[in-house]
């Protein structure tokens, strides 16, 4: 039992396996962790659904090294990202920027939820109101009702 | 009024479904280039043939030219190669960029398959490729006489691509004063 517990505990603590090779890593641990963090926000344009931190593609390898070079030159996180965006476009950012072009992407789902909720609320309130309205019977309907119910109706 | 409220979600669904169907037909690897209407980033590369002048960004002046990014190890490049040779015979100026390839491999490839390029630069490290936003090979840029990028083709140039898109654009750039 304790063996399984130990394995489980080790699995919880084990770090993410990236594609970063030992010879890519920077000596300075602070710079390296910045590089890892930024890499995890950048899309590998070859594989497209992986970060450059995860991807084994040669281009991802090149971009990881380039990123570390920029950080060694003193670029801030934002400047290093901007360097890549300038060359590959905003698609390289895994989190799309909040611009007029991506407004629909950002606000769409929430907007749809809001529209749907409003529509549902209106629909339900109309149903309730319709149930409360008492429409008097027409003379024809009155006669039919009396006939069906019997003369004892008062 | 009830009918309108009923139709609205159906209409919204139809719009979303149409958007997705249209989106599925598009190619995600066809990334729009950030270089369109921008000057070519400056670079100076050695020639694949050694002992000859290499390729520099300054070479893209005076007339519209193609910058074709290729590699000896690239299969699709061989598919587009005959078209490049044909364009060269028609007088189109094509410069070559041998990407992530050793100069000797690039030179051998061109000697064996024909050389459609005026000059060929060797970018073994791939740094110039990154400045150009190259994500794979082949890619071709159409650069105007002032050194500004006007169009980027991702993937091999097919006969249709030339006839419908790149050729007419090149004609327009040639005739502009």
mmCIF file of N, CA and C in Angstrom, chain A residues 56-146:
data_model
loop_
_atom_site.group_PDB
_atom_site.id
_atom_site.type_symbol
_atom_site.label_atom_id
_atom_site.label_comp_id
_atom_site.label_asym_id
_atom_site.label_seq_id
_atom_site.Cartn_x
_atom_site.Cartn_y
_atom_site.Cartn_z
ATOM 1 N N UNK A 56 9.251 19.258 -30.426
ATOM 2 C CA UNK A 56 10.546 18.718 -30.832
ATOM 3 C C UNK A 56 10.972 19.226 -32.199
ATOM 4 N N UNK A 57 10.141 20.084 -32.816
ATOM 5 C CA UNK A 57 10.461 20.552 -34.160
ATOM 6 C C UNK A 57 11.766 21.349 -34.145
ATOM 7 N N UNK A 58 12.551 21.242 -35.228
ATOM 8 C CA UNK A 58 13.814 21.992 -35.300
ATOM 9 C C UNK A 58 13.611 23.496 -35.151
ATOM 10 N N UNK A 59 12.520 23.993 -35.731
ATOM 11 C CA UNK A 59 12.275 25.439 -35.611
ATOM 12 C C UNK A 59 12.015 25.833 -34.167
ATOM 13 N N UNK A 60 11.322 24.974 -33.426
ATOM 14 C CA UNK A 60 11.074 25.265 -32.006
ATOM 15 C C UNK A 60 12.396 25.327 -31.248
ATOM 16 N N UNK A 61 13.297 24.414 -31.593
ATOM 17 C CA UNK A 61 14.636 24.414 -30.991
ATOM 18 C C UNK A 61 15.322 25.749 -31.265
ATOM 19 N N UNK A 62 15.273 26.197 -32.539
ATOM 20 C CA UNK A 62 15.895 27.475 -32.910
ATOM 21 C C UNK A 62 15.279 28.629 -32.144
ATOM 22 N N UNK A 63 13.959 28.611 -32.017
ATOM 23 C CA UNK A 63 13.280 29.720 -31.344
ATOM 24 C C UNK A 63 13.579 29.725 -29.848
ATOM 25 N N UNK A 64 13.717 28.536 -29.246
ATOM 26 C CA UNK A 64 14.079 28.486 -27.827
ATOM 27 C C UNK A 64 15.443 29.123 -27.613
ATOM 28 N N UNK A 65 16.389 28.793 -28.512
ATOM 29 C CA UNK A 65 17.736 29.352 -28.381
ATOM 30 C C UNK A 65 17.707 30.854 -28.614
ATOM 31 N N UNK A 66 16.953 31.280 -29.627
ATOM 32 C CA UNK A 66 16.846 32.701 -29.937
ATOM 33 C C UNK A 66 16.276 33.464 -28.751
ATOM 34 N N UNK A 67 15.249 32.901 -28.136
ATOM 35 C CA UNK A 67 14.619 33.525 -26.971
ATOM 36 C C UNK A 67 15.640 33.736 -25.867
ATOM 37 N N UNK A 68 16.453 32.706 -25.596
ATOM 38 C CA UNK A 68 17.459 32.807 -24.545
ATOM 39 C C UNK A 68 18.515 33.840 -24.902
ATOM 40 N N UNK A 69 18.849 33.933 -26.197
ATOM 41 C CA UNK A 69 19.807 34.961 -26.631
ATOM 42 C C UNK A 69 19.271 36.352 -26.356
ATOM 43 N N UNK A 70 17.977 36.555 -26.637
ATOM 44 C CA UNK A 70 17.373 37.870 -26.403
ATOM 45 C C UNK A 70 17.384 38.202 -24.913
ATOM 46 N N UNK A 71 17.094 37.198 -24.081
ATOM 47 C CA UNK A 71 17.080 37.455 -22.639
ATOM 48 C C UNK A 71 18.486 37.768 -22.143
ATOM 49 N N UNK A 72 19.495 37.096 -22.716
ATOM 50 C CA UNK A 72 20.878 37.373 -22.328
ATOM 51 C C UNK A 72 21.271 38.787 -22.731
ATOM 52 N N UNK A 73 20.655 39.300 -23.834
ATOM 53 C CA UNK A 73 20.958 40.658 -24.252
ATOM 54 C C UNK A 73 20.244 41.695 -23.405
ATOM 55 N N UNK A 74 19.402 41.219 -22.446
ATOM 56 C CA UNK A 74 18.757 42.156 -21.547
ATOM 57 C C UNK A 74 17.334 42.510 -21.925
ATOM 58 N N UNK A 75 16.771 41.815 -22.927
ATOM 59 C CA UNK A 75 15.378 42.073 -23.270
ATOM 60 C C UNK A 75 14.469 41.735 -22.099
ATOM 61 N N UNK A 76 13.416 42.549 -21.923
ATOM 62 C CA UNK A 76 12.390 42.188 -20.958
ATOM 63 C C UNK A 76 11.551 41.063 -21.557
ATOM 64 N N UNK A 77 10.691 40.434 -20.744
ATOM 65 C CA UNK A 77 9.804 39.384 -21.248
ATOM 66 C C UNK A 77 8.985 39.892 -22.418
ATOM 67 N N UNK A 78 8.400 41.096 -22.238
ATOM 68 C CA UNK A 78 7.541 41.654 -23.282
ATOM 69 C C UNK A 78 8.336 41.920 -24.549
ATOM 70 N N UNK A 79 9.570 42.443 -24.402
ATOM 71 C CA UNK A 79 10.383 42.763 -25.580
ATOM 72 C C UNK A 79 10.767 41.492 -26.331
ATOM 73 N N UNK A 80 11.096 40.422 -25.584
ATOM 74 C CA UNK A 80 11.470 39.169 -26.237
ATOM 75 C C UNK A 80 10.284 38.598 -27.003
ATOM 76 N N UNK A 81 9.090 38.652 -26.400
ATOM 77 C CA UNK A 81 7.896 38.175 -27.103
ATOM 78 C C UNK A 81 7.632 39.019 -28.323
ATOM 79 N N UNK A 82 7.772 40.363 -28.176
ATOM 80 C CA UNK A 82 7.509 41.268 -29.288
ATOM 81 C C UNK A 82 8.458 40.984 -30.443
ATOM 82 N N UNK A 83 9.691 40.585 -30.132
ATOM 83 C CA UNK A 83 10.678 40.254 -31.159
ATOM 84 C C UNK A 83 10.154 39.141 -32.057
ATOM 85 N N UNK A 84 9.532 38.113 -31.439
ATOM 86 C CA UNK A 84 9.009 37.002 -32.222
ATOM 87 C C UNK A 84 7.703 37.360 -32.920
ATOM 88 N N UNK A 85 6.864 38.165 -32.254
ATOM 89 C CA UNK A 85 5.597 38.560 -32.867
ATOM 90 C C UNK A 85 5.858 39.382 -34.122
ATOM 91 N N UNK A 86 6.934 40.185 -34.094
ATOM 92 C CA UNK A 86 7.271 41.023 -35.245
ATOM 93 C C UNK A 86 7.589 40.163 -36.456
ATOM 94 N N UNK A 87 8.124 38.966 -36.215
ATOM 95 C CA UNK A 87 8.517 38.115 -37.327
ATOM 96 C C UNK A 87 7.462 37.107 -37.744
ATOM 97 N N UNK A 88 6.694 36.602 -36.747
ATOM 98 C CA UNK A 88 5.746 35.536 -37.051
ATOM 99 C C UNK A 88 4.286 35.943 -36.857
ATOM 100 N N UNK A 89 4.049 37.140 -36.377
ATOM 101 C CA UNK A 89 2.671 37.589 -36.216
ATOM 102 C C UNK A 89 2.100 37.207 -34.858
ATOM 103 N N UNK A 90 0.921 37.722 -34.548
ATOM 104 C CA UNK A 90 0.333 37.481 -33.227
ATOM 105 C C UNK A 90 -0.098 36.033 -33.054
ATOM 106 N N UNK A 91 -0.156 35.273 -34.148
ATOM 107 C CA UNK A 91 -0.541 33.865 -34.050
ATOM 108 C C UNK A 91 0.448 33.087 -33.173
ATOM 109 N N UNK A 92 1.665 33.605 -33.038
ATOM 110 C CA UNK A 92 2.684 32.902 -32.271
ATOM 111 C C UNK A 92 2.397 32.998 -30.766
ATOM 112 N N UNK A 93 1.520 33.930 -30.382
ATOM 113 C CA UNK A 93 1.127 34.019 -28.972
ATOM 114 C C UNK A 93 -0.017 33.055 -28.729
ATOM 115 N N UNK A 94 0.100 32.213 -27.723
ATOM 116 C CA UNK A 94 -0.962 31.249 -27.455
ATOM 117 C C UNK A 94 -2.187 31.941 -26.877
ATOM 118 N N UNK A 95 -1.959 33.059 -26.155
ATOM 119 C CA UNK A 95 -3.105 33.824 -25.695
ATOM 120 C C UNK A 95 -3.286 34.983 -26.651
ATOM 121 N N UNK A 96 -4.355 34.972 -27.457
ATOM 122 C CA UNK A 96 -4.498 36.021 -28.467
ATOM 123 C C UNK A 96 -4.633 37.394 -27.811
ATOM 124 N N UNK A 97 -4.034 38.417 -28.415
ATOM 125 C CA UNK A 97 -4.130 39.759 -27.843
ATOM 126 C C UNK A 97 -5.556 40.285 -27.927
ATOM 127 N N UNK A 98 -5.861 41.206 -27.047
ATOM 128 C CA UNK A 98 -7.214 41.764 -27.020
ATOM 129 C C UNK A 98 -7.260 42.963 -27.942
ATOM 130 N N UNK A 99 -7.603 42.722 -29.215
ATOM 131 C CA UNK A 99 -7.666 43.794 -30.213
ATOM 132 C C UNK A 99 -9.017 43.762 -30.891
ATOM 133 N N UNK A 100 -9.267 44.743 -31.759
ATOM 134 C CA UNK A 100 -10.545 44.762 -32.466
ATOM 135 C C UNK A 100 -10.757 43.483 -33.261
ATOM 136 N N UNK A 101 -9.648 42.928 -33.820
ATOM 137 C CA UNK A 101 -9.833 41.735 -34.637
ATOM 138 C C UNK A 101 -10.189 40.518 -33.819
ATOM 139 N N UNK A 102 -9.764 40.484 -32.553
ATOM 140 C CA UNK A 102 -10.029 39.293 -31.744
ATOM 141 C C UNK A 102 -11.151 39.523 -30.741
ATOM 142 N N UNK A 103 -11.860 40.646 -30.907
ATOM 143 C CA UNK A 103 -12.957 40.972 -29.980
ATOM 144 C C UNK A 103 -13.992 39.870 -29.941
ATOM 145 N N UNK A 104 -14.367 39.366 -31.148
ATOM 146 C CA UNK A 104 -15.380 38.329 -31.231
ATOM 147 C C UNK A 104 -14.907 37.058 -30.526
ATOM 148 N N UNK A 105 -13.604 36.784 -30.667
ATOM 149 C CA UNK A 105 -13.042 35.588 -30.049
ATOM 150 C C UNK A 105 -13.130 35.668 -28.525
ATOM 151 N N UNK A 106 -12.796 36.839 -27.984
ATOM 152 C CA UNK A 106 -12.782 37.012 -26.540
ATOM 153 C C UNK A 106 -14.180 37.109 -25.952
ATOM 154 N N UNK A 107 -15.042 37.932 -26.584
ATOM 155 C CA UNK A 107 -16.348 38.233 -25.983
ATOM 156 C C UNK A 107 -17.456 37.321 -26.490
ATOM 157 N N UNK A 108 -17.184 36.617 -27.578
ATOM 158 C CA UNK A 108 -18.212 35.794 -28.200
ATOM 159 C C UNK A 108 -18.919 34.833 -27.261
ATOM 160 N N UNK A 109 -18.178 33.912 -26.611
ATOM 161 C CA UNK A 109 -18.848 32.921 -25.750
ATOM 162 C C UNK A 109 -19.676 33.568 -24.630
ATOM 163 N N UNK A 110 -19.091 34.559 -23.943
ATOM 164 C CA UNK A 110 -19.846 35.220 -22.878
ATOM 165 C C UNK A 110 -21.069 35.929 -23.447
ATOM 166 N N UNK A 111 -20.892 36.554 -24.594
ATOM 167 C CA UNK A 111 -22.001 37.264 -25.243
ATOM 168 C C UNK A 111 -23.125 36.311 -25.606
ATOM 169 N N UNK A 112 -22.735 35.153 -26.118
ATOM 170 C CA UNK A 112 -23.720 34.144 -26.504
ATOM 171 C C UNK A 112 -24.481 33.657 -25.278
ATOM 172 N N UNK A 113 -23.744 33.445 -24.185
ATOM 173 C CA UNK A 113 -24.377 33.003 -22.946
ATOM 174 C C UNK A 113 -25.373 34.049 -22.457
ATOM 175 N N UNK A 114 -24.969 35.302 -22.519
ATOM 176 C CA UNK A 114 -25.838 36.389 -22.079
ATOM 177 C C UNK A 114 -27.094 36.452 -22.937
ATOM 178 N N UNK A 115 -26.907 36.394 -24.259
ATOM 179 C CA UNK A 115 -28.051 36.470 -25.174
ATOM 180 C C UNK A 115 -29.008 35.313 -24.921
ATOM 181 N N UNK A 116 -28.442 34.120 -24.736
ATOM 182 C CA UNK A 116 -29.269 32.949 -24.491
ATOM 183 C C UNK A 116 -30.037 33.060 -23.188
ATOM 184 N N UNK A 117 -29.383 33.559 -22.139
ATOM 185 C CA UNK A 117 -30.047 33.705 -20.838
ATOM 186 C C UNK A 117 -31.187 34.710 -20.925
ATOM 187 N N UNK A 118 -30.917 35.835 -21.592
ATOM 188 C CA UNK A 118 -31.963 36.862 -21.749
ATOM 189 C C UNK A 118 -33.151 36.283 -22.505
ATOM 190 N N UNK A 119 -32.843 35.549 -23.606
ATOM 191 C CA UNK A 119 -33.914 34.945 -24.393
ATOM 192 C C UNK A 119 -34.748 33.987 -23.558
ATOM 193 N N UNK A 120 -34.085 33.173 -22.758
ATOM 194 C CA UNK A 120 -34.781 32.211 -21.903
ATOM 195 C C UNK A 120 -35.642 32.927 -20.876
ATOM 196 N N UNK A 121 -35.097 33.979 -20.265
ATOM 197 C CA UNK A 121 -35.846 34.741 -19.252
ATOM 198 C C UNK A 121 -37.102 35.351 -19.857
ATOM 199 N N UNK A 122 -36.948 35.952 -21.043
ATOM 200 C CA UNK A 122 -38.104 36.564 -21.708
ATOM 201 C C UNK A 122 -39.158 35.495 -22.001
ATOM 202 N N UNK A 123 -38.723 34.369 -22.525
ATOM 203 C CA UNK A 123 -39.634 33.289 -22.891
ATOM 204 C C UNK A 123 -40.397 32.786 -21.668
ATOM 205 N N UNK A 124 -39.717 32.566 -20.565
ATOM 206 C CA UNK A 124 -40.358 32.051 -19.363
ATOM 207 C C UNK A 124 -41.331 33.070 -18.775
ATOM 208 N N UNK A 125 -40.940 34.336 -18.784
ATOM 209 C CA UNK A 125 -41.821 35.340 -18.197
ATOM 210 C C UNK A 125 -43.087 35.489 -19.032
ATOM 211 N N UNK A 126 -42.959 35.368 -20.355
ATOM 212 C CA UNK A 126 -44.158 35.433 -21.197
ATOM 213 C C UNK A 126 -45.103 34.284 -20.897
ATOM 214 N N UNK A 127 -44.533 33.088 -20.700
ATOM 215 C CA UNK A 127 -45.361 31.922 -20.385
ATOM 216 C C UNK A 127 -46.123 32.139 -19.103
ATOM 217 N N UNK A 128 -45.415 32.666 -18.072
ATOM 218 C CA UNK A 128 -46.086 32.903 -16.792
ATOM 219 C C UNK A 128 -47.205 33.905 -16.950
ATOM 220 N N UNK A 129 -46.928 34.983 -17.665
ATOM 221 C CA UNK A 129 -47.947 36.023 -17.820
ATOM 222 C C UNK A 129 -49.142 35.482 -18.578
ATOM 223 N N UNK A 130 -48.904 34.657 -19.570
ATOM 224 C CA UNK A 130 -50.025 34.106 -20.352
ATOM 225 C C UNK A 130 -50.909 33.253 -19.460
ATOM 226 N N UNK A 131 -50.301 32.507 -18.540
ATOM 227 C CA UNK A 131 -51.081 31.634 -17.658
ATOM 228 C C UNK A 131 -51.957 32.452 -16.712
ATOM 229 N N UNK A 132 -51.521 33.691 -16.381
ATOM 230 C CA UNK A 132 -52.290 34.485 -15.415
ATOM 231 C C UNK A 132 -53.497 35.168 -16.051
ATOM 232 N N UNK A 133 -53.448 35.333 -17.381
ATOM 233 C CA UNK A 133 -54.543 36.052 -18.028
ATOM 234 C C UNK A 133 -55.777 35.152 -18.121
ATOM 235 N N UNK A 134 -56.936 35.672 -17.672
ATOM 236 C CA UNK A 134 -58.177 34.892 -17.803
ATOM 237 C C UNK A 134 -58.987 35.491 -18.938
ATOM 238 N N UNK A 135 -59.145 34.742 -19.992
ATOM 239 C CA UNK A 135 -59.901 35.228 -21.150
ATOM 240 C C UNK A 135 -61.346 34.744 -21.032
ATOM 241 N N UNK A 136 -62.282 35.670 -21.053
ATOM 242 C CA UNK A 136 -63.693 35.229 -20.936
ATOM 243 C C UNK A 136 -64.108 34.421 -22.157
ATOM 244 N N UNK A 137 -65.059 33.492 -21.954
ATOM 245 C CA UNK A 137 -65.529 32.633 -23.035
ATOM 246 C C UNK A 137 -66.454 33.421 -23.960
ATOM 247 N N UNK A 138 -66.413 33.088 -25.239
ATOM 248 C CA UNK A 138 -67.390 33.682 -26.167
ATOM 249 C C UNK A 138 -68.756 33.038 -25.937
ATOM 250 N N UNK A 139 -69.878 33.708 -26.419
ATOM 251 C CA UNK A 139 -71.233 33.134 -26.184
ATOM 252 C C UNK A 139 -71.349 31.696 -26.663
ATOM 253 N N UNK A 140 -70.778 31.358 -27.817
ATOM 254 C CA UNK A 140 -70.781 29.997 -28.356
ATOM 255 C C UNK A 140 -70.122 29.025 -27.401
ATOM 256 N N UNK A 141 -68.929 29.436 -26.928
ATOM 257 C CA UNK A 141 -68.184 28.576 -26.004
ATOM 258 C C UNK A 141 -68.943 28.425 -24.695
ATOM 259 N N UNK A 142 -69.644 29.507 -24.285
ATOM 260 C CA UNK A 142 -70.443 29.466 -23.054
ATOM 261 C C UNK A 142 -71.532 28.417 -23.159
ATOM 262 N N UNK A 143 -72.217 28.403 -24.324
ATOM 263 C CA UNK A 143 -73.316 27.452 -24.537
ATOM 264 C C UNK A 143 -72.779 26.035 -24.545
ATOM 265 N N UNK A 144 -71.671 25.795 -25.240
ATOM 266 C CA UNK A 144 -71.082 24.462 -25.314
ATOM 267 C C UNK A 144 -70.688 23.981 -23.941
ATOM 268 N N UNK A 145 -70.129 24.886 -23.132
ATOM 269 C CA UNK A 145 -69.704 24.527 -21.779
ATOM 270 C C UNK A 145 -70.908 24.115 -20.937
ATOM 271 N N UNK A 146 -71.992 24.931 -21.038
ATOM 272 C CA UNK A 146 -73.192 24.616 -20.240
ATOM 273 C C UNK A 146 -73.744 23.250 -20.629
#
